[in-house]
Short mmCIF file of C-alpha atoms in Angstrom, two decimals:
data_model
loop_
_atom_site.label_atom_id
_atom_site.label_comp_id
_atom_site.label_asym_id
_atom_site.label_seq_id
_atom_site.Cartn_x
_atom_site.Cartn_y
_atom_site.Cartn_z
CA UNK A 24 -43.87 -29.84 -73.12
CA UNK A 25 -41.26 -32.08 -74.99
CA UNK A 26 -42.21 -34.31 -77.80
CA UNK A 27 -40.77 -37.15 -77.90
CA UNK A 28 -39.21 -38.96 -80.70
CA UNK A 29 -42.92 -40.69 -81.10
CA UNK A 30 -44.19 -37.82 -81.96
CA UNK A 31 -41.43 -36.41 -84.27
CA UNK A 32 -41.31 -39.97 -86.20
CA UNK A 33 -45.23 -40.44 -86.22
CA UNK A 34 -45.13 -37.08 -87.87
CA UNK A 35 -42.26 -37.81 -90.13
CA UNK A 36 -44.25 -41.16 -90.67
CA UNK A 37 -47.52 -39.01 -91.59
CA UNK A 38 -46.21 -36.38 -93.40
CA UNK A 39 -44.43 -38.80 -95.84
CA UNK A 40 -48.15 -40.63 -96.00
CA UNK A 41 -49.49 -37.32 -97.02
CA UNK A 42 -46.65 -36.42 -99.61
CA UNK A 43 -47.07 -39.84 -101.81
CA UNK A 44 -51.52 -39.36 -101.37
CA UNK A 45 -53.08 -41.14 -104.23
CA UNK A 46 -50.27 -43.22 -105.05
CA UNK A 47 -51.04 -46.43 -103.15
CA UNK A 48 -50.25 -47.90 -100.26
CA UNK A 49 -46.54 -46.85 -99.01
CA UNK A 50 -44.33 -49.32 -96.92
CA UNK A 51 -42.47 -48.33 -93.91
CA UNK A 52 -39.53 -49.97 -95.19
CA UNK A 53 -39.49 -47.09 -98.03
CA UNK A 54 -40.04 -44.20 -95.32
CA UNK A 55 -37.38 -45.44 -93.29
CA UNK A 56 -35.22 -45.60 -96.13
CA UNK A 57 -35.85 -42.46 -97.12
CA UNK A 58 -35.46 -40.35 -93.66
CA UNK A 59 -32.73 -42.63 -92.15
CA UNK A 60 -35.13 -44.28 -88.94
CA UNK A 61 -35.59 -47.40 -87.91
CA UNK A 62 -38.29 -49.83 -89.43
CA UNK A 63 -38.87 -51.62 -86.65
CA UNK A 64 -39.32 -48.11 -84.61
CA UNK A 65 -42.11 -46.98 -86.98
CA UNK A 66 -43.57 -50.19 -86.87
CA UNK A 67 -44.27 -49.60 -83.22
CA UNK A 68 -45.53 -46.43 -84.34
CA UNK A 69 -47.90 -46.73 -86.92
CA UNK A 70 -50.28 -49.59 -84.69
CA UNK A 71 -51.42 -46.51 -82.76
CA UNK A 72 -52.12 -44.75 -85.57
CA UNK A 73 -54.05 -47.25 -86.99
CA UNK A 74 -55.73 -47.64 -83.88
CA UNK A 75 -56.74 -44.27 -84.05
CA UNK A 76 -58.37 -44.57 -87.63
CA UNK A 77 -55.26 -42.03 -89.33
CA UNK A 78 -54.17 -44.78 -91.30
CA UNK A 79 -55.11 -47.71 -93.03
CA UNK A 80 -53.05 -50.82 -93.53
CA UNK A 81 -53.08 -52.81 -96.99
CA UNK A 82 -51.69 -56.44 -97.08
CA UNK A 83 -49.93 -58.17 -99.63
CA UNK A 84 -46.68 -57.97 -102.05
CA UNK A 85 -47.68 -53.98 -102.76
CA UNK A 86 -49.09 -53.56 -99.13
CA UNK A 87 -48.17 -50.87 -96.96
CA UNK A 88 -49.69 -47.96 -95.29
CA UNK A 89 -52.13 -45.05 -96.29
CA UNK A 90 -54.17 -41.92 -94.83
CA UNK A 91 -57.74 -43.22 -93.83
CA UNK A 92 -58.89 -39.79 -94.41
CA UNK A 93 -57.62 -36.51 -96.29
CA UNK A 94 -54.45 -34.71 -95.19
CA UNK A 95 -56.76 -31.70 -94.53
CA UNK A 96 -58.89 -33.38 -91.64
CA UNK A 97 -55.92 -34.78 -89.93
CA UNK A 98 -54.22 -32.17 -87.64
CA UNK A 99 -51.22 -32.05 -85.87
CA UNK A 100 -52.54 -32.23 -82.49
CA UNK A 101 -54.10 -35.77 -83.65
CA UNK A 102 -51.11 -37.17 -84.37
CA UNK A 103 -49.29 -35.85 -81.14
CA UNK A 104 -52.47 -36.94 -78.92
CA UNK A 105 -52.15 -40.36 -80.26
CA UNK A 106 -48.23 -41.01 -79.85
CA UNK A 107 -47.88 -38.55 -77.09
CA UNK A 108 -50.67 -38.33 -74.85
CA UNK A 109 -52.90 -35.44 -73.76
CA UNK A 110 -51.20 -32.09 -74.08
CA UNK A 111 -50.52 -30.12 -71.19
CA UNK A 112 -46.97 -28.21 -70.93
CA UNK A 113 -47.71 -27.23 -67.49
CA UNK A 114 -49.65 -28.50 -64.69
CA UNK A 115 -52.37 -26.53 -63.88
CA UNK A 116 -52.62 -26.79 -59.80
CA UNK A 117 -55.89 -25.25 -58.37
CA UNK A 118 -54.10 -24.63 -54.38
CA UNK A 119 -52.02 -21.75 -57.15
CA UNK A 120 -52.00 -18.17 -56.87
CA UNK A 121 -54.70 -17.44 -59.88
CA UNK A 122 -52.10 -15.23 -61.68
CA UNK A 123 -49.44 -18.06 -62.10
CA UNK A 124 -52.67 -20.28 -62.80
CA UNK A 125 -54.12 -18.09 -65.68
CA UNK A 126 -50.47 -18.27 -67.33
CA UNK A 127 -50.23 -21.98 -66.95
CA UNK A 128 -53.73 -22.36 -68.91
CA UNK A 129 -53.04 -19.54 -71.70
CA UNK A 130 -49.42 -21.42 -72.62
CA UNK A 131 -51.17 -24.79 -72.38
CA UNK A 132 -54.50 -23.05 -74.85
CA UNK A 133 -51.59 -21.91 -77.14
CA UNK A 134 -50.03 -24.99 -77.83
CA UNK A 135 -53.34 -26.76 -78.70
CA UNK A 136 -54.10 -23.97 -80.82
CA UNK A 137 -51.07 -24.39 -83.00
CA UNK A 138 -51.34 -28.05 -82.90
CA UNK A 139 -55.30 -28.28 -84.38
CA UNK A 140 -54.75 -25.30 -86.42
CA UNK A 141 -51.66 -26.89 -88.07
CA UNK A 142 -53.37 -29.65 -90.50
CA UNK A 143 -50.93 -32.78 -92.40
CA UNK A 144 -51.73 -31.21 -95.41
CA UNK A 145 -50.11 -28.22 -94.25
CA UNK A 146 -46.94 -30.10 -93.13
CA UNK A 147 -46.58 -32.43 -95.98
CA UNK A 148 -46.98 -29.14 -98.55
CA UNK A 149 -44.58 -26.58 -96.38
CA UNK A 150 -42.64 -23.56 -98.06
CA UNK A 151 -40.46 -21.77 -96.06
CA UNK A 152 -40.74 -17.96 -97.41
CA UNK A 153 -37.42 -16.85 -95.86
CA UNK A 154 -34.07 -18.42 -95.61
CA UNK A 155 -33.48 -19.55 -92.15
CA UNK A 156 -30.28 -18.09 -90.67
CA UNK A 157 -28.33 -20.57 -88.90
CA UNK A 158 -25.53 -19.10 -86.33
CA UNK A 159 -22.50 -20.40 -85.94
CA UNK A 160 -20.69 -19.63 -82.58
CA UNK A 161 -16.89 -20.28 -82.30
CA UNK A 162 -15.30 -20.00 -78.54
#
């Protein structure tokens, strides 16, 4: 399974929602500033969202966008089911040899448990405890 830019912007989107909770409505114009997107992509994005009851829309000169609920009820795996679709990495065919089948359904179990267990909140407030290595290969 690949996300897609929709999903990495409508979490970028989210996540950013989540950071500035409590302070009023945020425009997208001030997200996209601030992560170097497009406006006009995450105003394609965020209609879904709303759709989906995530976010709330306020109008006007201090309008702009806001959680509908608490960064702890939204999960991951609502945000990627809206912009993305159903998850499924893999197929599952039932004409399969039951062996290859029963692999196809743990990865696919996996990534849904990661993706509901994973909650905005979590996201928004993320503290790496380790310094990530990052390798740099010369040929």
């Amino acid at each position: 399974m690949k996300i897609s830019t929709k999903g990495r912007y409508g979490l970028t989107i989210m996540m950013a929602l989540a950071k500035k909770s409590g302070e009023g409505p945020i425009s997208l114009k001030s997200i996209a500033k601030e992560n170097d997107l497009s406006e006009h992509y995450l105003e394609q994005l965020i209609a879904p969202l709303r759709n989906a009851m995530l976010v709330k829309s306020v109008r006007g000169a201090y309008g702009g966008y806001m959680l509908s609920k608490d960064a702890k009820e939204i999960t991951a795996g609502d945000i990627i089911r809206v912009l993305e679709g159903p998850i499924s990495p893999v197929e599952v065919m039932e004409n399969e040899e039951p062996a290859k089948r029963d692999l196809w359904i743990k990865i696919r179990d996996a990534v849904k448990n990661v993706l509901d267990e994973t909650t905005l909140d979590d996201l928004a407030n993320f503290e790496s405890d380790e310094e990530q290595e990052y390798y740099m290969f010369y040929i």
